[in-house]
Amino acid sequence: MAKKKSAAPPTTQPVIELHELTKVFGHDDICLSALDGVDLTINKGEFVAIMGPSGCGKTTLLNIIGLLDSASSGSYVLDGRSVNDLSSRQQAHIRANQIGFIFQSFNLVPRLNVIENVALPLNYRHGWRYSKLRRASKVLKTFELQEREYYMPHQLAGGQMQRVAIARALVNDPSIILADEPTGNLDSKSSELIMNELRDIHQRGNTIVMVTHNPELTSYASRIIQMKDGKIAKDSAKQPAARNKHKKRALNSQLEEAVRLAYSEESV
């Protein structure tokens, strides 16, 4: 994987704030706890990679952040507004305008061509169909896919399908990108292309939250979160700074006095 370029530091403005978040599937005696009291704050402009073994709650957490699912308990504040207080229609509006989704399986609609797939999120907005397709075409050109606009998904290679999926995620100019194993079905060359594109998106100021099993991909992230058993086991943002081994140690009081006297004698 290519080394990441330095990106502009994120602001300290929280965009995602989770407190004591839980998610339980099932009922009565048959329950599965997917999330167990998650506390997490993500600031605007961060690139967060979430890692952990299968079944640890990574995707469940991503789905709740993306308003595709709801928590069993706890609070979720998105851009200063409590998600708990939002109606289904308001949540759908946020998904359509503020959040872009990138899925491992691409989730392209097989009966629609490339440009129609990219324009899908724009259907939540009012306006002429032509203007939506024009916007989709502009985004596809950014990803050098303008010559594939009228191809069907089955006519594309895996890397091309994922680039179409990313174009679809960006067509509404969202401030938050959620990526669930974005390179899971790709070869190493295609994976590098996709990650370079995500890095460029991050450098433009977008907040990115990515779930991955691949430790190599964390080199693109500004923050790494490890999950285990529905909890956050490790967060690189909260780790103490590494001690500088080359830093001069403070002199003890006796040695300081000796040095002071030596300089005093030299100055006489």
PDB file of C-alpha atoms in Angstrom:
ATOM      1  CA  MET A   1       0.000   0.000   0.000  1.00  0.00           C
ATOM      2  CA  ALA A   2       1.210   3.534  -0.731  1.00  0.00           C
ATOM      3  CA  LYS A   3       2.128   5.696   2.191  1.00  0.00           C
ATOM      4  CA  LYS A   4      -0.501   8.219   3.073  1.00  0.00           C
ATOM      5  CA  LYS A   5       0.101  11.891   2.502  1.00  0.00           C
ATOM      6  CA  SER A   6      -0.326  14.273   5.374  1.00  0.00           C
ATOM      7  CA  ALA A   7      -3.875  15.589   5.641  1.00  0.00           C
ATOM      8  CA  ALA A   8      -5.176  18.707   7.251  1.00  0.00           C
ATOM      9  CA  PRO A   9      -5.660  18.099  10.987  1.00  0.00           C
ATOM     10  CA  PRO A  10      -9.282  17.532  12.047  1.00  0.00           C
ATOM     11  CA  THR A  11     -11.071  20.233  13.969  1.00  0.00           C
ATOM     12  CA  THR A  12     -12.066  19.685  17.578  1.00  0.00           C
ATOM     13  CA  GLN A  13     -15.730  20.049  16.647  1.00  0.00           C
ATOM     14  CA  PRO A  14     -17.499  16.739  17.450  1.00  0.00           C
ATOM     15  CA  VAL A  15     -19.637  15.442  14.614  1.00  0.00           C
ATOM     16  CA  ILE A  16     -20.488  12.045  16.159  1.00  0.00           C
ATOM     17  CA  GLU A  17     -21.005  11.571  19.908  1.00  0.00           C
ATOM     18  CA  LEU A  18     -22.069   8.204  21.335  1.00  0.00           C
ATOM     19  CA  HIS A  19     -22.649   7.605  25.038  1.00  0.00           C
ATOM     20  CA  GLU A  20     -23.383   4.243  26.690  1.00  0.00           C
ATOM     21  CA  LEU A  21     -24.676   2.898  23.376  1.00  0.00           C
ATOM     22  CA  THR A  22     -26.055  -0.657  23.416  1.00  0.00           C
ATOM     23  CA  LYS A  23     -27.611  -2.899  20.801  1.00  0.00           C
ATOM     24  CA  VAL A  24     -29.348  -6.144  21.690  1.00  0.00           C
ATOM     25  CA  PHE A  25     -30.786  -8.594  19.161  1.00  0.00           C
ATOM     26  CA  GLY A  26     -33.457 -11.093  20.133  1.00  0.00           C
ATOM     27  CA  HIS A  27     -35.711 -11.101  23.179  1.00  0.00           C
ATOM     28  CA  ASP A  28     -36.442 -12.871  26.471  1.00  0.00           C
ATOM     29  CA  ASP A  29     -33.934 -15.675  27.085  1.00  0.00           C
ATOM     30  CA  ILE A  30     -32.488 -15.546  23.576  1.00  0.00           C
ATOM     31  CA  CYS A  31     -30.515 -12.313  23.394  1.00  0.00           C
ATOM     32  CA  LEU A  32     -27.306 -11.309  21.704  1.00  0.00           C
ATOM     33  CA  SER A  33     -25.539  -8.155  22.793  1.00  0.00           C
ATOM     34  CA  ALA A  34     -23.839  -6.645  19.736  1.00  0.00           C
ATOM     35  CA  LEU A  35     -22.834  -3.366  21.430  1.00  0.00           C
ATOM     36  CA  ASP A  36     -22.225  -3.046  25.155  1.00  0.00           C
ATOM     37  CA  GLY A  37     -21.957   0.514  26.467  1.00  0.00           C
ATOM     38  CA  VAL A  38     -19.971   2.164  23.665  1.00  0.00           C
ATOM     39  CA  ASP A  39     -18.647   5.671  24.324  1.00  0.00           C
ATOM     40  CA  LEU A  40     -17.181   7.325  21.252  1.00  0.00           C
ATOM     41  CA  THR A  41     -16.608  10.859  19.983  1.00  0.00           C
ATOM     42  CA  ILE A  42     -15.459  11.508  16.408  1.00  0.00           C
ATOM     43  CA  ASN A  43     -14.424  15.011  15.430  1.00  0.00           C
ATOM     44  CA  LYS A  44     -15.035  16.660  12.111  1.00  0.00           C
ATOM     45  CA  GLY A  45     -12.368  15.751   9.566  1.00  0.00           C
ATOM     46  CA  GLU A  46     -11.098  12.565  11.218  1.00  0.00           C
ATOM     47  CA  PHE A  47     -10.382   9.363   9.295  1.00  0.00           C
ATOM     48  CA  VAL A  48     -11.275   6.592  11.737  1.00  0.00           C
ATOM     49  CA  ALA A  49     -10.546   2.920  11.069  1.00  0.00           C
ATOM     50  CA  ILE A  50     -12.520   0.429  13.172  1.00  0.00           C
ATOM     51  CA  MET A  51     -10.990  -3.046  13.521  1.00  0.00           C
ATOM     52  CA  GLY A  52     -11.743  -6.221  15.413  1.00  0.00           C
ATOM     53  CA  PRO A  53     -12.700  -9.885  14.983  1.00  0.00           C
ATOM     54  CA  SER A  54     -15.909 -10.961  13.256  1.00  0.00           C
ATOM     55  CA  GLY A  55     -18.938 -10.489  15.470  1.00  0.00           C
ATOM     56  CA  CYS A  56     -17.366  -7.808  17.663  1.00  0.00           C
ATOM     57  CA  GLY A  57     -19.966  -5.178  16.675  1.00  0.00           C
ATOM     58  CA  LYS A  58     -18.090  -3.162  14.014  1.00  0.00           C
ATOM     59  CA  THR A  59     -20.769  -3.230  11.336  1.00  0.00           C
ATOM     60  CA  THR A  60     -23.571  -2.807  13.865  1.00  0.00           C
ATOM     61  CA  LEU A  61     -21.854   0.326  15.144  1.00  0.00           C
ATOM     62  CA  LEU A  62     -21.424   1.638  11.590  1.00  0.00           C
ATOM     63  CA  ASN A  63     -25.090   0.985  10.779  1.00  0.00           C
ATOM     64  CA  ILE A  64     -26.224   2.911  13.864  1.00  0.00           C
ATOM     65  CA  ILE A  65     -23.927   5.825  13.029  1.00  0.00           C
ATOM     66  CA  GLY A  66     -25.379   5.816   9.507  1.00  0.00           C
ATOM     67  CA  LEU A  67     -28.978   5.722  10.800  1.00  0.00           C
ATOM     68  CA  LEU A  68     -29.570   2.387   9.074  1.00  0.00           C
ATOM     69  CA  ASP A  69     -30.298   0.874  12.498  1.00  0.00           C
ATOM     70  CA  SER A  70     -31.158   2.199  15.934  1.00  0.00           C
ATOM     71  CA  ALA A  71     -29.601   1.530  19.318  1.00  0.00           C
ATOM     72  CA  SER A  72     -31.387  -0.373  22.078  1.00  0.00           C
ATOM     73  CA  SER A  73     -30.294   2.227  24.619  1.00  0.00           C
ATOM     74  CA  GLY A  74     -27.852   5.096  25.061  1.00  0.00           C
ATOM     75  CA  SER A  75     -27.546   8.422  23.270  1.00  0.00           C
ATOM     76  CA  TYR A  76     -26.350   9.420  19.811  1.00  0.00           C
ATOM     77  CA  VAL A  77     -25.707  13.076  18.974  1.00  0.00           C
ATOM     78  CA  LEU A  78     -25.014  13.854  15.310  1.00  0.00           C
ATOM     79  CA  ASP A  79     -23.710  17.326  14.507  1.00  0.00           C
ATOM     80  CA  GLY A  80     -25.000  18.648  17.821  1.00  0.00           C
ATOM     81  CA  ARG A  81     -28.477  17.148  17.441  1.00  0.00           C
ATOM     82  CA  SER A  82     -29.820  14.128  19.302  1.00  0.00           C
ATOM     83  CA  VAL A  83     -30.731  11.340  16.907  1.00  0.00           C
ATOM     84  CA  ASN A  84     -33.161   9.980  19.523  1.00  0.00           C
ATOM     85  CA  ASP A  85     -35.401  13.006  18.898  1.00  0.00           C
ATOM     86  CA  LEU A  86     -35.508  12.656  15.102  1.00  0.00           C
ATOM     87  CA  SER A  87     -38.443  11.210  13.195  1.00  0.00           C
ATOM     88  CA  SER A  88     -37.963   8.500  10.558  1.00  0.00           C
ATOM     89  CA  ARG A  89     -38.439  11.132   7.851  1.00  0.00           C
ATOM     90  CA  GLN A  90     -35.808  13.410   9.392  1.00  0.00           C
ATOM     91  CA  GLN A  91     -33.352  10.518   9.643  1.00  0.00           C
ATOM     92  CA  ALA A  92     -33.973   9.645   5.989  1.00  0.00           C
ATOM     93  CA  HIS A  93     -33.263  13.284   5.065  1.00  0.00           C
ATOM     94  CA  ILE A  94     -29.918  13.136   6.914  1.00  0.00           C
ATOM     95  CA  ARG A  95     -28.987   9.848   5.205  1.00  0.00           C
ATOM     96  CA  ALA A  96     -29.756  11.381   1.827  1.00  0.00           C
ATOM     97  CA  ASN A  97     -27.875  14.644   2.341  1.00  0.00           C
ATOM     98  CA  GLN A  98     -25.211  14.281   5.012  1.00  0.00           C
ATOM     99  CA  ILE A  99     -24.023  10.663   4.937  1.00  0.00           C
ATOM    100  CA  GLY A 100     -22.478   8.654   2.099  1.00  0.00           C
ATOM    101  CA  PHE A 101     -22.321   4.852   2.275  1.00  0.00           C
ATOM    102  CA  ILE A 102     -19.733   2.553   0.700  1.00  0.00           C
ATOM    103  CA  PHE A 103     -20.437  -1.173   1.024  1.00  0.00           C
ATOM    104  CA  GLN A 104     -18.186  -4.196   0.557  1.00  0.00           C
ATOM    105  CA  SER A 105     -20.667  -5.811  -1.848  1.00  0.00           C
ATOM    106  CA  PHE A 106     -21.023  -2.532  -3.844  1.00  0.00           C
ATOM    107  CA  ASN A 107     -24.859  -2.766  -3.672  1.00  0.00           C
ATOM    108  CA  LEU A 108     -25.312  -1.513  -7.224  1.00  0.00           C
ATOM    109  CA  VAL A 109     -28.795  -2.008  -8.684  1.00  0.00           C
ATOM    110  CA  PRO A 110     -28.297  -4.561 -11.496  1.00  0.00           C
ATOM    111  CA  ARG A 111     -31.161  -3.273 -13.683  1.00  0.00           C
ATOM    112  CA  LEU A 112     -29.805   0.303 -13.684  1.00  0.00           C
ATOM    113  CA  ASN A 113     -26.796   1.492 -15.653  1.00  0.00           C
ATOM    114  CA  VAL A 114     -23.803   3.212 -14.047  1.00  0.00           C
ATOM    115  CA  ILE A 115     -25.036   6.798 -14.268  1.00  0.00           C
ATOM    116  CA  GLU A 116     -28.473   5.840 -12.946  1.00  0.00           C
ATOM    117  CA  ASN A 117     -26.895   4.003 -10.015  1.00  0.00           C
ATOM    118  CA  VAL A 118     -24.819   7.042  -9.115  1.00  0.00           C
ATOM    119  CA  ALA A 119     -27.854   9.329  -9.382  1.00  0.00           C
ATOM    120  CA  LEU A 120     -29.970   7.178  -7.047  1.00  0.00           C
ATOM    121  CA  PRO A 121     -29.344   9.244  -3.857  1.00  0.00           C
ATOM    122  CA  LEU A 122     -30.452  12.355  -5.741  1.00  0.00           C
ATOM    123  CA  ASN A 123     -33.953  10.918  -6.064  1.00  0.00           C
ATOM    124  CA  TYR A 124     -34.560  12.109  -2.511  1.00  0.00           C
ATOM    125  CA  ARG A 125     -34.190  15.668  -3.767  1.00  0.00           C
ATOM    126  CA  HIS A 126     -36.586  17.632  -5.912  1.00  0.00           C
ATOM    127  CA  GLY A 127     -35.570  18.742  -9.371  1.00  0.00           C
ATOM    128  CA  TRP A 128     -35.468  17.674 -12.977  1.00  0.00           C
ATOM    129  CA  ARG A 129     -34.177  14.209 -13.782  1.00  0.00           C
ATOM    130  CA  TYR A 130     -31.738  15.686 -16.316  1.00  0.00           C
ATOM    131  CA  SER A 131     -30.022  17.831 -13.672  1.00  0.00           C
ATOM    132  CA  LYS A 132     -29.568  14.748 -11.471  1.00  0.00           C
ATOM    133  CA  LEU A 133     -27.971  12.786 -14.290  1.00  0.00           C
ATOM    134  CA  ARG A 134     -25.745  15.750 -15.110  1.00  0.00           C
ATOM    135  CA  ARG A 135     -24.555  15.850 -11.488  1.00  0.00           C
ATOM    136  CA  ALA A 136     -23.937  12.077 -11.532  1.00  0.00           C
ATOM    137  CA  SER A 137     -21.991  12.411 -14.792  1.00  0.00           C
ATOM    138  CA  LYS A 138     -19.783  15.094 -13.263  1.00  0.00           C
ATOM    139  CA  VAL A 139     -18.897  12.870 -10.304  1.00  0.00           C
ATOM    140  CA  LEU A 140     -18.185   9.901 -12.585  1.00  0.00           C
ATOM    141  CA  LYS A 141     -15.784  12.066 -14.584  1.00  0.00           C
ATOM    142  CA  THR A 142     -13.861  12.760 -11.365  1.00  0.00           C
ATOM    143  CA  PHE A 143     -13.307   9.009 -11.047  1.00  0.00           C
ATOM    144  CA  GLU A 144     -12.444   8.640 -14.755  1.00  0.00           C
ATOM    145  CA  LEU A 145     -15.576   6.599 -15.375  1.00  0.00           C
ATOM    146  CA  GLN A 146     -17.283   8.911 -17.874  1.00  0.00           C
ATOM    147  CA  GLU A 147     -16.816   6.341 -20.642  1.00  0.00           C
ATOM    148  CA  ARG A 148     -18.671   3.742 -18.539  1.00  0.00           C
ATOM    149  CA  GLU A 149     -21.763   5.844 -17.813  1.00  0.00           C
ATOM    150  CA  TYR A 150     -24.126   3.619 -19.795  1.00  0.00           C
ATOM    151  CA  TYR A 151     -22.524   0.299 -18.911  1.00  0.00           C
ATOM    152  CA  MET A 152     -24.491  -2.126 -16.764  1.00  0.00           C
ATOM    153  CA  PRO A 153     -22.934  -3.218 -13.440  1.00  0.00           C
ATOM    154  CA  HIS A 154     -22.209  -6.746 -14.726  1.00  0.00           C
ATOM    155  CA  GLN A 155     -20.023  -5.224 -17.468  1.00  0.00           C
ATOM    156  CA  LEU A 156     -17.620  -3.688 -14.937  1.00  0.00           C
ATOM    157  CA  ALA A 157     -14.596  -5.084 -13.124  1.00  0.00           C
ATOM    158  CA  GLY A 158     -14.609  -5.205  -9.313  1.00  0.00           C
ATOM    159  CA  GLY A 159     -12.483  -2.095  -8.898  1.00  0.00           C
ATOM    160  CA  GLN A 160     -14.686  -0.183 -11.336  1.00  0.00           C
ATOM    161  CA  MET A 161     -17.842  -1.233  -9.466  1.00  0.00           C
ATOM    162  CA  GLN A 162     -16.382  -0.005  -6.196  1.00  0.00           C
ATOM    163  CA  ARG A 163     -15.432   3.310  -7.794  1.00  0.00           C
ATOM    164  CA  VAL A 164     -19.017   3.626  -9.006  1.00  0.00           C
ATOM    165  CA  ALA A 165     -20.156   2.894  -5.443  1.00  0.00           C
ATOM    166  CA  ILE A 166     -17.860   5.633  -4.122  1.00  0.00           C
ATOM    167  CA  ALA A 167     -19.151   8.046  -6.779  1.00  0.00           C
ATOM    168  CA  ARG A 168     -22.690   7.257  -5.641  1.00  0.00           C
ATOM    169  CA  ALA A 169     -21.669   7.897  -2.036  1.00  0.00           C
ATOM    170  CA  LEU A 170     -20.281  11.320  -2.984  1.00  0.00           C
ATOM    171  CA  VAL A 171     -22.936  12.538  -5.415  1.00  0.00           C
ATOM    172  CA  ASN A 172     -24.834  14.360  -2.639  1.00  0.00           C
ATOM    173  CA  ASP A 173     -21.606  15.972  -1.374  1.00  0.00           C
ATOM    174  CA  PRO A 174     -21.988  14.426   2.125  1.00  0.00           C
ATOM    175  CA  SER A 175     -19.831  15.514   5.043  1.00  0.00           C
ATOM    176  CA  ILE A 176     -19.571  11.972   6.488  1.00  0.00           C
ATOM    177  CA  ILE A 177     -18.460   8.860   4.578  1.00  0.00           C
ATOM    178  CA  LEU A 178     -19.143   5.430   6.116  1.00  0.00           C
ATOM    179  CA  ALA A 179     -17.225   2.561   4.485  1.00  0.00           C
ATOM    180  CA  ASP A 180     -17.836  -1.078   5.423  1.00  0.00           C
ATOM    181  CA  GLU A 181     -14.906  -3.197   4.197  1.00  0.00           C
ATOM    182  CA  PRO A 182     -14.557  -1.060   1.035  1.00  0.00           C
ATOM    183  CA  THR A 183     -11.758  -3.231  -0.387  1.00  0.00           C
ATOM    184  CA  GLY A 184     -12.918  -6.618   0.914  1.00  0.00           C
ATOM    185  CA  ASN A 185     -13.760  -8.003  -2.547  1.00  0.00           C
ATOM    186  CA  LEU A 186     -10.887  -6.409  -4.468  1.00  0.00           C
ATOM    187  CA  ASP A 187      -7.366  -7.391  -5.496  1.00  0.00           C
ATOM    188  CA  SER A 188      -4.391  -5.505  -4.065  1.00  0.00           C
ATOM    189  CA  LYS A 189      -4.033  -3.112  -7.023  1.00  0.00           C
ATOM    190  CA  SER A 190      -7.720  -2.153  -7.005  1.00  0.00           C
ATOM    191  CA  SER A 191      -7.611  -1.855  -3.206  1.00  0.00           C
ATOM    192  CA  GLU A 192      -4.772   0.646  -3.409  1.00  0.00           C
ATOM    193  CA  LEU A 193      -6.671   2.732  -5.962  1.00  0.00           C
ATOM    194  CA  ILE A 194      -9.776   2.790  -3.774  1.00  0.00           C
ATOM    195  CA  MET A 195      -7.837   3.694  -0.634  1.00  0.00           C
ATOM    196  CA  ASN A 196      -5.993   6.483  -2.444  1.00  0.00           C
ATOM    197  CA  GLU A 197      -9.369   7.877  -3.483  1.00  0.00           C
ATOM    198  CA  LEU A 198     -10.649   7.679   0.103  1.00  0.00           C
ATOM    199  CA  ARG A 199      -7.501   9.430   1.278  1.00  0.00           C
ATOM    200  CA  ASP A 200      -8.098  12.238  -1.241  1.00  0.00           C
ATOM    201  CA  ILE A 201     -11.698  12.558  -0.042  1.00  0.00           C
ATOM    202  CA  HIS A 202     -10.432  12.823   3.532  1.00  0.00           C
ATOM    203  CA  GLN A 203      -7.946  15.519   2.555  1.00  0.00           C
ATOM    204  CA  ARG A 204     -10.831  17.580   1.204  1.00  0.00           C
ATOM    205  CA  GLY A 205     -12.230  17.734   4.733  1.00  0.00           C
ATOM    206  CA  ASN A 206     -14.669  14.824   4.865  1.00  0.00           C
ATOM    207  CA  THR A 207     -15.090  12.744   8.001  1.00  0.00           C
ATOM    208  CA  ILE A 208     -14.541   9.051   7.200  1.00  0.00           C
ATOM    209  CA  VAL A 209     -15.394   6.054   9.368  1.00  0.00           C
ATOM    210  CA  MET A 210     -14.155   2.783   7.879  1.00  0.00           C
ATOM    211  CA  VAL A 211     -14.625  -0.795   9.083  1.00  0.00           C
ATOM    212  CA  THR A 212     -11.846  -3.139   7.970  1.00  0.00           C
ATOM    213  CA  HIS A 213     -10.164  -6.450   8.764  1.00  0.00           C
ATOM    214  CA  ASN A 214      -7.013  -5.448   6.881  1.00  0.00           C
ATOM    215  CA  PRO A 215      -4.351  -3.892   9.170  1.00  0.00           C
ATOM    216  CA  GLU A 216      -2.528  -2.452   6.130  1.00  0.00           C
ATOM    217  CA  LEU A 217      -5.442  -0.105   5.470  1.00  0.00           C
ATOM    218  CA  THR A 218      -5.075   1.551   8.863  1.00  0.00           C
ATOM    219  CA  SER A 219      -2.025   3.416   7.501  1.00  0.00           C
ATOM    220  CA  TYR A 220      -4.493   5.703   5.723  1.00  0.00           C
ATOM    221  CA  ALA A 221      -6.407   6.508   8.917  1.00  0.00           C
ATOM    222  CA  SER A 222      -5.695   9.258  11.418  1.00  0.00           C
ATOM    223  CA  ARG A 223      -7.194   7.199  14.253  1.00  0.00           C
ATOM    224  CA  ILE A 224      -7.569   3.457  14.899  1.00  0.00           C
ATOM    225  CA  ILE A 225     -10.231   1.880  17.103  1.00  0.00           C
ATOM    226  CA  GLN A 226     -10.066  -1.772  18.164  1.00  0.00           C
ATOM    227  CA  MET A 227     -13.337  -3.452  19.150  1.00  0.00           C
ATOM    228  CA  LYS A 228     -13.881  -6.647  21.113  1.00  0.00           C
ATOM    229  CA  ASP A 229     -17.097  -8.218  22.407  1.00  0.00           C
ATOM    230  CA  GLY A 230     -19.189  -5.158  21.613  1.00  0.00           C
ATOM    231  CA  LYS A 231     -16.867  -2.749  23.398  1.00  0.00           C
ATOM    232  CA  ILE A 232     -14.058  -0.411  22.387  1.00  0.00           C
ATOM    233  CA  ALA A 233     -10.944  -2.209  23.577  1.00  0.00           C
ATOM    234  CA  LYS A 234      -8.406   0.321  22.316  1.00  0.00           C
ATOM    235  CA  ASP A 235      -8.535   3.800  20.818  1.00  0.00           C
ATOM    236  CA  SER A 236      -5.346   5.316  19.402  1.00  0.00           C
ATOM    237  CA  ALA A 237      -6.688   8.810  20.110  1.00  0.00           C
ATOM    238  CA  LYS A 238      -6.599   8.021  23.833  1.00  0.00           C
ATOM    239  CA  GLN A 239      -3.175   6.411  23.971  1.00  0.00           C
ATOM    240  CA  PRO A 240      -0.485   8.345  25.865  1.00  0.00           C
ATOM    241  CA  ALA A 241       2.154   9.917  23.681  1.00  0.00           C
ATOM    242  CA  ALA A 242       5.265   7.788  23.305  1.00  0.00           C
ATOM    243  CA  ARG A 243       8.099   8.897  25.552  1.00  0.00           C
ATOM    244  CA  ASN A 244      10.987  10.474  23.714  1.00  0.00           C
ATOM    245  CA  LYS A 245      14.037   8.383  24.624  1.00  0.00           C
ATOM    246  CA  HIS A 246      16.347  11.146  23.460  1.00  0.00           C
ATOM    247  CA  LYS A 247      14.797  13.794  25.660  1.00  0.00           C
ATOM    248  CA  LYS A 248      17.156  15.169  28.343  1.00  0.00           C
ATOM    249  CA  ARG A 249      16.284  14.016  31.825  1.00  0.00           C
ATOM    250  CA  ALA A 250      15.669  16.645  34.451  1.00  0.00           C
ATOM    251  CA  LEU A 251      18.644  17.225  36.740  1.00  0.00           C
ATOM    252  CA  ASN A 252      18.149  16.483  40.417  1.00  0.00           C
ATOM    253  CA  SER A 253      18.565  19.341  42.875  1.00  0.00           C
ATOM    254  CA  GLN A 254      22.144  18.463  43.939  1.00  0.00           C
ATOM    255  CA  LEU A 255      23.371  18.209  40.356  1.00  0.00           C
ATOM    256  CA  GLU A 256      21.641  21.456  39.444  1.00  0.00           C
ATOM    257  CA  GLU A 257      23.443  23.206  42.317  1.00  0.00           C
ATOM    258  CA  ALA A 258      26.818  21.791  41.227  1.00  0.00           C
ATOM    259  CA  VAL A 259      26.300  23.005  37.663  1.00  0.00           C
ATOM    260  CA  ARG A 260      25.255  26.448  38.921  1.00  0.00           C
ATOM    261  CA  LEU A 261      28.381  26.740  41.053  1.00  0.00           C
ATOM    262  CA  ALA A 262      30.625  25.593  38.171  1.00  0.00           C
ATOM    263  CA  TYR A 263      29.246  28.312  35.866  1.00  0.00           C
ATOM    264  CA  SER A 264      29.623  30.857  38.682  1.00  0.00           C
ATOM    265  CA  GLU A 265      33.313  29.977  39.136  1.00  0.00           C
ATOM    266  CA  GLU A 266      33.966  30.231  35.371  1.00  0.00           C
ATOM    267  CA  SER A 267      32.473  33.683  35.269  1.00  0.00           C
ATOM    268  CA  VAL A 268      34.726  35.005  38.059  1.00  0.00           C
TER     269      VAL A 268
END
